[in-house]
Short mmCIF file of C-alpha atoms and ligand atoms in Angstrom, two decimals:
data_model
loop_
_atom_site.label_atom_id
_atom_site.label_comp_id
_atom_site.label_asym_id
_atom_site.label_seq_id
_atom_site.Cartn_x
_atom_site.Cartn_y
_atom_site.Cartn_z
CA MET A 6 -60.49 -25.57 10.89
CA THR A 7 -58.65 -26.64 7.27
CA GLN A 8 -55.14 -26.43 8.19
CA TRP A 9 -53.69 -25.53 4.70
CA LYS A 10 -50.01 -27.19 4.00
CA LEU A 11 -47.78 -24.80 2.25
CA ALA A 12 -45.75 -26.38 -0.58
CA GLN A 13 -41.60 -25.46 0.73
CA ARG A 14 -41.17 -23.18 -2.47
CA ALA A 15 -43.97 -20.94 -1.01
CA GLU A 16 -42.94 -20.88 2.13
CA ARG A 17 -39.59 -19.57 0.22
CA MET A 18 -41.53 -16.14 -0.90
CA ASN A 19 -41.67 -13.04 -0.18
CA PRO A 20 -44.04 -9.58 -0.65
CA SER A 21 -42.17 -7.80 -3.53
CA VAL A 22 -40.27 -5.04 -1.16
CA ILE A 23 -41.02 -2.46 -4.07
CA ARG A 24 -44.70 -3.34 -4.05
CA GLU A 25 -45.03 -2.83 -0.64
CA ILE A 26 -43.04 0.34 -1.05
CA LEU A 27 -44.82 1.70 -3.86
CA LYS A 28 -48.16 1.72 -1.28
CA VAL A 29 -46.76 4.02 0.38
CA THR A 30 -46.06 5.74 -2.29
CA GLU A 31 -50.32 6.18 -3.89
CA LYS A 32 -50.05 8.59 -0.41
CA PRO A 33 -51.78 11.96 -2.17
CA GLY A 34 -48.83 14.63 -2.77
CA ILE A 35 -46.18 12.06 -2.48
CA ILE A 36 -43.24 12.94 -5.58
CA SER A 37 -42.10 9.23 -6.21
CA PHE A 38 -38.66 7.99 -7.82
CA ALA A 39 -39.24 4.64 -6.56
CA GLY A 40 -42.09 2.88 -9.12
CA GLY A 41 -40.47 1.81 -12.52
CA LEU A 42 -43.61 2.96 -14.59
CA PRO A 43 -43.12 3.86 -17.66
CA SER A 44 -44.03 7.28 -17.92
CA PRO A 45 -48.02 7.03 -19.34
CA LYS A 46 -47.47 10.17 -21.78
CA THR A 47 -45.42 8.03 -23.87
CA PHE A 48 -48.83 4.88 -24.46
CA PRO A 49 -49.27 5.18 -28.43
CA ILE A 50 -53.15 5.03 -26.83
CA ALA A 51 -54.77 6.98 -30.71
CA ASP A 52 -52.59 4.30 -32.41
CA PHE A 53 -53.93 0.85 -30.13
CA ALA A 54 -57.99 2.66 -30.69
CA ARG A 55 -57.44 2.06 -34.09
CA ALA A 56 -55.39 -0.38 -34.37
CA CYS A 57 -57.91 -2.34 -31.88
CA ALA A 58 -60.87 -1.54 -33.91
CA THR A 59 -59.04 -3.07 -37.63
CA ILE A 60 -58.79 -6.64 -35.38
CA LEU A 61 -62.53 -6.75 -34.48
CA ALA A 62 -63.35 -6.00 -37.31
CA ARG A 63 -61.70 -7.84 -40.03
CA GLU A 64 -60.41 -10.82 -37.70
CA GLY A 65 -62.06 -10.43 -34.68
CA GLU A 66 -63.01 -14.15 -34.56
CA ALA A 67 -59.70 -14.74 -34.86
CA ALA A 68 -58.14 -12.98 -32.27
CA LEU A 69 -60.60 -13.55 -29.70
CA GLN A 70 -60.13 -17.36 -30.15
CA TYR A 71 -57.46 -19.74 -28.43
CA ALA A 72 -54.09 -20.17 -30.49
CA ALA A 73 -50.87 -21.27 -30.10
CA SER A 74 -48.69 -21.59 -27.84
CA GLU A 75 -44.93 -20.34 -29.30
CA GLY A 76 -47.08 -17.01 -30.50
CA PHE A 77 -49.41 -15.56 -32.90
CA PRO A 78 -46.72 -15.83 -36.19
CA ALA A 79 -46.62 -11.46 -37.62
CA LEU A 80 -45.29 -10.64 -34.39
CA ARG A 81 -42.55 -13.50 -33.86
CA GLN A 82 -41.64 -12.71 -37.53
CA TRP A 83 -41.13 -8.78 -36.28
CA VAL A 84 -39.23 -9.42 -33.47
CA ALA A 85 -37.27 -11.76 -34.75
CA ASP A 86 -36.73 -8.86 -38.02
CA GLN A 87 -36.40 -6.49 -35.36
CA LEU A 88 -33.07 -8.22 -33.41
CA ALA A 89 -31.37 -9.43 -36.96
CA LYS A 90 -31.35 -5.80 -38.49
CA GLN A 91 -30.13 -4.25 -34.35
CA SER A 92 -27.63 -6.71 -34.21
CA ALA A 93 -26.63 -5.99 -37.84
CA ALA A 94 -26.36 -2.33 -37.21
CA ALA A 95 -24.41 -2.60 -34.66
CA GLY A 96 -21.78 -4.95 -36.40
CA VAL A 97 -22.21 -8.34 -34.94
CA PRO A 98 -24.70 -9.73 -36.85
CA TRP A 99 -27.25 -12.21 -35.42
CA ALA A 100 -29.57 -14.50 -37.92
CA VAL A 101 -32.81 -15.14 -35.25
CA ASP A 102 -35.17 -17.84 -36.79
CA PRO A 103 -38.61 -16.69 -36.22
CA ASP A 104 -39.40 -20.53 -35.54
CA GLN A 105 -36.84 -19.45 -31.94
CA VAL A 106 -39.27 -16.62 -31.31
CA LEU A 107 -41.88 -17.12 -28.54
CA ILE A 108 -44.20 -14.94 -26.92
CA THR A 109 -44.34 -14.69 -23.38
CA THR A 110 -46.89 -12.83 -21.12
CA GLY A 111 -44.23 -9.94 -20.23
CA SER A 112 -40.76 -10.79 -20.16
CA GLN A 113 -41.10 -11.65 -16.56
CA GLN A 114 -42.33 -15.03 -17.23
CA GLY A 115 -39.33 -15.55 -19.47
CA LEU A 116 -37.91 -15.21 -16.30
CA ASP A 117 -40.88 -17.88 -15.05
CA LEU A 118 -40.45 -20.37 -17.35
CA VAL A 119 -36.53 -20.44 -17.48
CA ALA A 120 -36.73 -20.84 -13.88
CA LYS A 121 -38.59 -23.98 -14.79
CA ILE A 122 -36.58 -25.43 -17.01
CA LEU A 123 -33.45 -25.36 -16.09
CA ILE A 124 -33.11 -24.99 -11.36
CA ASP A 125 -32.86 -28.01 -9.80
CA ALA A 126 -33.71 -27.41 -5.89
CA GLY A 127 -30.01 -26.31 -4.45
CA SER A 128 -28.37 -25.83 -8.58
CA THR A 129 -26.15 -22.68 -8.43
CA VAL A 130 -27.78 -19.47 -10.15
CA LEU A 131 -25.34 -16.39 -10.73
CA VAL A 132 -26.68 -13.51 -10.70
CA GLU A 133 -24.68 -9.59 -10.55
CA THR A 134 -24.87 -7.07 -8.04
CA PRO A 135 -26.87 -5.73 -7.85
CA THR A 136 -29.46 -7.75 -9.91
CA TYR A 137 -33.52 -7.31 -10.89
CA LEU A 138 -35.57 -8.21 -7.79
CA GLY A 139 -38.67 -9.29 -9.71
CA ALA A 140 -35.66 -11.79 -11.45
CA LEU A 141 -35.32 -13.28 -7.57
CA GLN A 142 -38.30 -14.05 -7.34
CA ALA A 143 -39.28 -15.81 -10.49
CA PHE A 144 -36.15 -17.81 -10.00
CA THR A 145 -36.48 -18.22 -6.28
CA PRO A 146 -39.20 -20.73 -5.66
CA MET A 147 -37.16 -23.81 -7.21
CA GLU A 148 -34.85 -22.77 -4.32
CA PRO A 149 -31.69 -22.49 -6.05
CA VAL A 150 -27.86 -21.00 -4.24
CA PHE A 151 -27.63 -17.49 -5.47
CA ALA A 152 -23.87 -16.45 -6.20
CA SER A 153 -23.59 -13.26 -6.78
CA VAL A 154 -21.20 -11.72 -9.09
CA SER A 155 -18.73 -8.37 -8.72
CA SER A 156 -19.38 -5.83 -10.93
CA ASP A 157 -17.56 -2.44 -11.72
CA ASP A 158 -18.28 0.69 -13.92
CA GLU A 159 -18.00 -1.73 -16.94
CA GLY A 160 -19.67 -5.24 -15.48
CA VAL A 161 -19.74 -8.20 -14.21
CA MET A 162 -15.50 -8.85 -13.36
CA LEU A 163 -15.02 -11.69 -15.13
CA ASP A 164 -12.28 -12.76 -12.01
CA ASP A 165 -14.78 -13.21 -9.52
CA LEU A 166 -17.36 -14.76 -12.83
CA ARG A 167 -14.42 -17.21 -12.63
CA ALA A 168 -13.86 -17.75 -9.03
CA LYS A 169 -17.75 -17.96 -8.29
CA VAL A 170 -18.37 -20.77 -11.14
CA ALA A 171 -14.94 -22.70 -9.51
CA GLY A 172 -17.00 -22.80 -6.49
CA ALA A 173 -19.84 -24.32 -7.58
CA THR A 174 -20.60 -27.17 -8.88
CA GLY A 175 -22.30 -27.23 -12.86
CA ALA A 176 -23.47 -23.54 -11.84
CA ARG A 177 -27.33 -24.33 -14.66
CA PHE A 178 -26.15 -19.99 -15.79
CA MET A 179 -25.96 -16.67 -15.16
CA TYR A 180 -28.49 -13.99 -15.43
CA VAL A 181 -27.35 -10.48 -17.00
CA LEU A 182 -28.38 -6.89 -18.10
CA PRO A 183 -25.70 -4.83 -20.07
CA ASN A 184 -28.55 -2.28 -20.48
CA PHE A 185 -29.02 0.41 -18.77
CA GLN A 186 -29.57 -2.20 -16.02
CA ASN A 187 -32.33 -2.03 -13.34
CA PRO A 188 -31.30 -1.33 -10.64
CA THR A 189 -28.67 0.90 -11.30
CA GLY A 190 -28.53 2.08 -14.66
CA ARG A 191 -25.61 0.79 -16.18
CA SER A 192 -24.49 -0.12 -18.59
CA MET A 193 -21.76 -3.37 -19.73
CA SER A 194 -18.72 -1.73 -22.35
CA PRO A 195 -18.18 -3.28 -25.14
CA LYS A 196 -14.85 -4.98 -24.20
CA ARG A 197 -16.69 -6.85 -21.67
CA ARG A 198 -19.03 -7.67 -22.75
CA GLU A 199 -16.79 -9.78 -26.04
CA ASP A 200 -14.72 -10.77 -23.02
CA PHE A 201 -18.03 -11.91 -20.80
CA VAL A 202 -19.09 -13.94 -23.83
CA ALA A 203 -15.56 -15.71 -24.49
CA ALA A 204 -15.44 -16.24 -20.38
CA ALA A 205 -19.24 -17.78 -20.10
CA ALA A 206 -17.79 -19.96 -23.25
CA GLU A 207 -14.84 -21.52 -21.96
CA LEU A 208 -16.28 -21.64 -18.14
CA ASN A 209 -19.67 -23.60 -20.44
CA LEU A 210 -21.91 -21.18 -18.33
CA PRO A 211 -25.00 -20.59 -19.72
CA ILE A 212 -26.25 -16.91 -20.62
CA ILE A 213 -30.09 -15.75 -20.22
CA GLU A 214 -29.90 -12.12 -21.15
CA ASP A 215 -32.53 -9.63 -20.09
CA ASN A 216 -32.60 -6.95 -22.46
CA PRO A 217 -36.51 -4.73 -21.38
CA TYR A 218 -34.30 -1.50 -21.44
CA GLY A 219 -32.40 -1.13 -24.34
CA ASP A 220 -34.61 0.48 -27.14
CA LEU A 221 -34.63 3.55 -24.22
CA TRP A 222 -31.22 4.96 -25.01
CA PHE A 223 -30.07 8.39 -25.17
CA ASP A 224 -27.26 9.38 -27.83
CA GLU A 225 -26.59 6.16 -29.05
CA PRO A 226 -27.54 2.23 -29.28
CA PRO A 227 -25.97 -0.11 -27.32
CA PRO A 228 -23.57 -2.44 -28.50
CA ALA A 229 -25.39 -5.93 -30.36
CA PRO A 230 -26.34 -8.70 -27.62
CA LEU A 231 -24.74 -11.21 -25.97
CA ALA A 232 -26.92 -13.63 -28.24
CA ALA A 233 -25.65 -12.33 -30.99
CA ARG A 234 -22.31 -14.15 -30.51
CA ASN A 235 -23.62 -16.67 -28.50
CA THR A 236 -26.71 -17.76 -29.92
CA GLU A 237 -26.02 -21.75 -28.62
CA GLY A 238 -24.95 -20.54 -24.90
CA THR A 239 -27.27 -17.57 -24.55
CA VAL A 240 -31.42 -17.28 -23.94
CA TYR A 241 -32.53 -13.29 -25.21
CA LEU A 242 -35.34 -11.92 -22.87
CA GLY A 243 -37.66 -8.44 -24.44
CA SER A 244 -40.48 -6.73 -23.24
CA PHE A 245 -43.24 -5.09 -25.31
CA SER A 246 -43.79 -2.73 -21.91
CA LYS A 247 -41.25 -0.30 -22.07
CA THR A 248 -41.17 0.52 -25.82
CA LEU A 249 -45.57 0.42 -26.16
CA ALA A 250 -46.89 -0.06 -23.37
CA PRO A 251 -46.35 -2.80 -19.75
CA GLY A 252 -50.35 -2.96 -19.73
CA LEU A 253 -50.07 -4.87 -22.96
CA ARG A 254 -48.29 -8.15 -20.42
CA LEU A 255 -45.93 -8.69 -24.09
CA GLY A 256 -42.75 -9.47 -23.81
CA PHE A 257 -40.89 -12.14 -25.76
CA LEU A 258 -37.45 -15.06 -25.70
CA VAL A 259 -35.25 -15.88 -28.13
CA ALA A 260 -34.07 -19.46 -27.03
CA PRO A 261 -31.34 -21.99 -28.58
CA LYS A 262 -32.76 -24.58 -30.66
CA ALA A 263 -32.00 -27.23 -28.47
CA LEU A 264 -34.41 -25.55 -25.12
CA TYR A 265 -37.09 -24.14 -27.40
CA PRO A 266 -38.97 -27.29 -26.81
CA LYS A 267 -38.87 -27.15 -22.82
CA LEU A 268 -39.27 -23.59 -22.71
CA LEU A 269 -42.94 -23.92 -24.92
CA GLN A 270 -44.22 -27.25 -22.70
CA ALA A 271 -43.44 -24.99 -19.98
CA LYS A 272 -45.66 -21.81 -21.39
CA GLN A 273 -48.06 -24.05 -22.31
CA ALA A 274 -48.96 -25.26 -18.12
CA ALA A 275 -48.37 -21.98 -16.91
CA ASP A 276 -50.96 -19.73 -19.65
CA LEU A 277 -51.94 -21.97 -23.68
CA HIS A 278 -50.85 -18.88 -24.29
CA THR A 279 -50.33 -14.92 -24.62
CA PRO A 280 -54.00 -12.69 -25.00
CA SER A 281 -54.51 -13.00 -29.15
CA PHE A 282 -56.29 -10.29 -28.57
CA ASN A 283 -53.20 -7.83 -27.26
CA GLN A 284 -50.81 -9.95 -30.21
CA ARG A 285 -52.90 -8.69 -33.07
CA VAL A 286 -52.87 -5.41 -32.13
CA VAL A 287 -49.60 -4.79 -31.35
CA ALA A 288 -48.20 -6.64 -34.70
CA GLU A 289 -50.96 -4.28 -36.36
CA VAL A 290 -49.66 -1.65 -34.44
CA LEU A 291 -45.63 -2.23 -34.98
CA LYS A 292 -46.43 -2.78 -39.13
CA ASP A 293 -45.01 0.00 -41.06
CA GLY A 294 -42.67 0.84 -38.70
CA PHE A 295 -43.98 2.27 -36.09
CA ILE A 296 -41.09 1.98 -33.75
CA ASP A 297 -38.75 3.78 -35.68
CA ARG A 298 -40.61 7.15 -35.29
CA HIS A 299 -42.20 6.58 -31.69
CA VAL A 300 -39.29 4.77 -29.64
CA PRO A 301 -37.32 8.35 -30.39
CA THR A 302 -40.29 10.41 -28.43
CA ILE A 303 -40.08 8.34 -25.49
CA ARG A 304 -36.09 8.63 -25.41
CA ALA A 305 -35.93 12.12 -26.50
CA LEU A 306 -38.26 12.46 -23.37
CA TYR A 307 -37.06 10.47 -21.27
CA LYS A 308 -33.19 11.51 -21.17
CA SER A 309 -34.44 15.47 -20.40
CA GLN A 310 -36.12 14.20 -17.08
CA CYS A 311 -33.06 12.00 -16.75
CA GLU A 312 -30.60 15.61 -16.96
CA ALA A 313 -33.03 16.80 -14.97
CA MET A 314 -32.34 14.99 -12.23
CA LEU A 315 -28.80 14.46 -12.54
CA ALA A 316 -28.29 18.84 -12.09
CA ALA A 317 -30.79 18.44 -9.31
CA LEU A 318 -28.71 16.13 -7.85
CA ASP A 319 -26.00 18.45 -8.81
CA GLN A 320 -27.27 21.11 -7.34
CA HIS A 321 -28.33 19.72 -4.21
CA LEU A 322 -25.83 17.25 -3.00
CA ALA A 323 -22.98 17.76 -5.09
CA GLY A 324 -19.86 17.69 -2.70
CA THR A 325 -21.58 16.04 0.47
CA GLY A 326 -20.00 12.54 0.12
CA ILE A 327 -23.27 11.29 -1.91
CA THR A 328 -22.68 9.92 -5.49
CA TRP A 329 -24.34 8.64 -8.45
CA ASN A 330 -24.31 7.66 -11.63
CA ARG A 331 -25.04 8.85 -15.02
CA PRO A 332 -26.53 6.92 -17.23
CA SER A 333 -27.09 6.60 -20.97
CA GLY A 334 -30.36 5.39 -20.66
CA GLY A 335 -33.41 3.66 -19.43
CA MET A 336 -35.30 5.00 -16.31
CA PHE A 337 -32.50 4.23 -13.09
CA LEU A 338 -30.09 5.75 -11.48
CA TRP A 339 -28.59 4.63 -8.31
CA LEU A 340 -27.27 6.86 -5.68
CA ASN A 341 -24.06 5.86 -2.90
CA LEU A 342 -24.23 7.49 0.30
CA PRO A 343 -21.84 6.76 2.91
CA ALA A 344 -20.79 3.39 3.88
CA HIS A 345 -22.78 4.09 7.60
CA MET A 346 -26.26 5.46 5.84
CA ASP A 347 -28.81 2.85 5.40
CA ALA A 348 -31.14 3.73 3.36
CA VAL A 349 -34.87 1.54 4.48
CA LYS A 350 -34.06 3.57 7.73
CA LEU A 351 -33.73 6.73 4.73
CA LEU A 352 -37.14 5.88 3.52
CA PRO A 353 -39.82 7.16 6.25
CA MET A 354 -37.76 10.37 6.14
CA ALA A 355 -37.95 10.70 2.32
CA VAL A 356 -41.46 10.14 2.41
CA GLU A 357 -41.79 12.92 5.47
CA HIS A 358 -41.07 15.46 3.13
CA ASN A 359 -43.20 13.80 0.52
CA VAL A 360 -40.51 11.87 -1.87
CA ALA A 361 -39.83 8.24 -1.99
CA PHE A 362 -37.35 5.64 -3.47
CA VAL A 363 -36.79 2.65 -3.30
CA PRO A 364 -33.12 1.52 -1.75
CA GLY A 365 -30.89 -0.51 -2.25
CA SER A 366 -30.90 -3.75 0.12
CA ALA A 367 -34.01 -5.44 -2.24
CA PHE A 368 -31.63 -5.82 -4.75
CA TYR A 369 -28.88 -7.83 -3.59
CA ALA A 370 -29.20 -11.95 -3.81
CA ASP A 371 -26.87 -11.55 -0.66
CA ASN A 372 -24.34 -9.08 1.31
CA PRO A 373 -26.73 -6.22 0.83
CA GLN A 374 -25.22 -2.67 0.39
CA THR A 375 -27.81 -1.21 2.39
CA ASN A 376 -25.91 2.97 1.29
CA THR A 377 -28.02 2.78 -1.84
CA LEU A 378 -30.64 3.52 -3.88
CA ARG A 379 -32.67 3.74 -7.22
CA LEU A 380 -34.47 6.70 -8.05
CA SER A 381 -36.43 6.55 -11.43
CA PHE A 382 -36.17 9.21 -14.20
CA VAL A 383 -39.05 8.70 -15.80
CA THR A 384 -42.48 8.73 -13.70
CA ALA A 385 -42.58 12.29 -12.60
CA SER A 386 -42.16 15.44 -14.71
CA VAL A 387 -39.18 17.47 -14.98
CA ASP A 388 -41.24 20.26 -12.47
CA GLN A 389 -41.78 16.95 -10.31
CA ILE A 390 -38.39 15.92 -10.66
CA LYS A 391 -37.25 19.82 -9.40
CA ILE A 392 -38.87 19.45 -6.07
CA GLY A 393 -39.14 15.96 -5.15
CA ILE A 394 -34.21 15.79 -5.48
CA ALA A 395 -35.00 18.87 -3.41
CA ALA A 396 -36.76 17.79 -0.66
CA LEU A 397 -35.54 14.46 -1.09
CA ALA A 398 -32.03 16.44 -0.72
CA LEU A 399 -33.12 18.38 2.66
CA SER A 400 -34.31 15.22 3.92
CA LEU A 401 -31.03 12.96 3.17
CA LYS A 402 -28.04 15.82 4.29
CA ALA A 403 -30.35 15.97 7.56
CA ALA A 404 -28.64 12.16 8.14
CA LEU A 405 -25.38 13.03 6.76
N1 LIG B 508 -36.76 -6.99 -16.18
C1 LIG B 508 -36.22 -6.30 -16.21
C2 LIG B 508 -34.74 -6.65 -15.21
C3 LIG B 508 -37.21 -5.54 -15.92
O1 LIG B 508 -36.83 -4.23 -14.72
C4 LIG B 508 -38.57 -5.33 -15.85
C5 LIG B 508 -40.01 -5.03 -15.63
N2 LIG B 508 -39.59 -3.77 -14.25
C6 LIG B 508 -39.21 -7.13 -16.32
C7 LIG B 508 -37.79 -8.44 -16.56
C8 LIG B 508 -40.61 -7.11 -16.60
O2 LIG B 508 -40.83 -6.64 -17.25
P1 LIG B 508 -42.05 -7.45 -17.84
O3 LIG B 508 -42.70 -8.86 -17.61
O4 LIG B 508 -43.51 -6.16 -18.38
O5 LIG B 508 -41.67 -7.52 -19.02
#
C-alpha cells in the first residue's frame, strides 16, 4: 500500500468550519443565517444571457482561447476607471493605472497570491480581531505566525498595532477589511483610516486591503480606499462576487508597480489566467454604466433585510444581555452573548429550532471569543428572517 507523505503545509490545512456548518444547514426546512451567499434574486441573469450570446457571436474564438495572465484589457480598464471614480468622489483621488490591475479567479485567489509572494515560514502576519476566515485559510499554508490586532467600534486599535509590530521582527503585512467587515459588519471610521495609513507608513508596514463589500452601502458610500492614501504601500483586493454573481469567480487586485510582476508570476503558476469567457462576458455586461443601475437594487434589498433582522432582534432579544451592532452596509451582523455562553455549543440547539448561524470563534486567528456569532441578513427573505430570528431567540433564551 502506498504511504503518502503530506507536505508540512498540507498538515496545516483544516476543513473550513463554515463549509462543515453549511452541510448541516442544507437540511430541508432550515432558515440559514450562516452562509455568506448573496441573494440569487440579485443575479442579473437576463443581462448575462444577452452578453453570452453577443460574446459568442462576435468574438467566440478569442473568448474560448487561452489569454493573457493579467486579464482582459477592457475589464482591467473598467476596474481602474471605477476605482478612480469612486475615490475621487470620496475626496481622495487615486490614479489607478490599468497596468496595475490583475484580474483574479475571485478575490480569494488574490489572498492566495499575496500569501505566496509575501509570507515565509515563521513570518509575522497581522490580522484584525476577528477577521475573515478564508484569509486565515489562504495564509496558513505559507506557515506564518499570526498576530491579532485588537479592534474597537472604529476599527483597528493603533496602540495595539504599534505593540504587535514592535513585538515582531519585520511583520510582512497587515490584512484589513475597512468596509462592512466579514464577519462583524463593522467599518473603519474616516479618522481611524487616516491614522491607520499614517501609522502603517511610519512603521513601514505593508497593507493588504480587502474590499468585497464596499459597494453594498445602505445610505452613503464608504470613505476612499486605504490604497488611495498609500498607493505604494497597499495591495487592494476587489470582487465581482457581491455586485454581479459569485459563481463567475471573478475578482481583481491593484498592486504597487514594484510588486505586480511577482503577483503575475504567481498567478501564471496558479491557473495561467482567469477564464477569458467570463471576463469578456462581464466586460460586456458592465459597459454603458450597468453597475450604477444594478447595484442600487442590491443595496435596497439588503438594507430592507438588515432592517428586518434588526427589528426582529430588538423585538425578541432586547434587555437579555445579548447585544448586536447596526451595520451600515454589507451582508453580516455580529452578536455578543454574555461571557459564559459558547456559540459553538448553542449551534446544535439552534439547528433543532431550524435556524443556523456561524459561531464567531471560527474568525479568530488566536484567543477566540466563543461568546460571539455571525448572522447573514442577505440569503433569507424578510419573512424567513422574522421566523428565523424568533426561533433563534427562543433557543438563545433557553440557554441564558
Ligand atoms: N474576502 C472576504 C472578506 C470575503 O468575505 C470573501 C467571500 N466570502 C472573499 C474575500 C472572497 O470572495 P470571492 O473569491 O468570491 O471574490
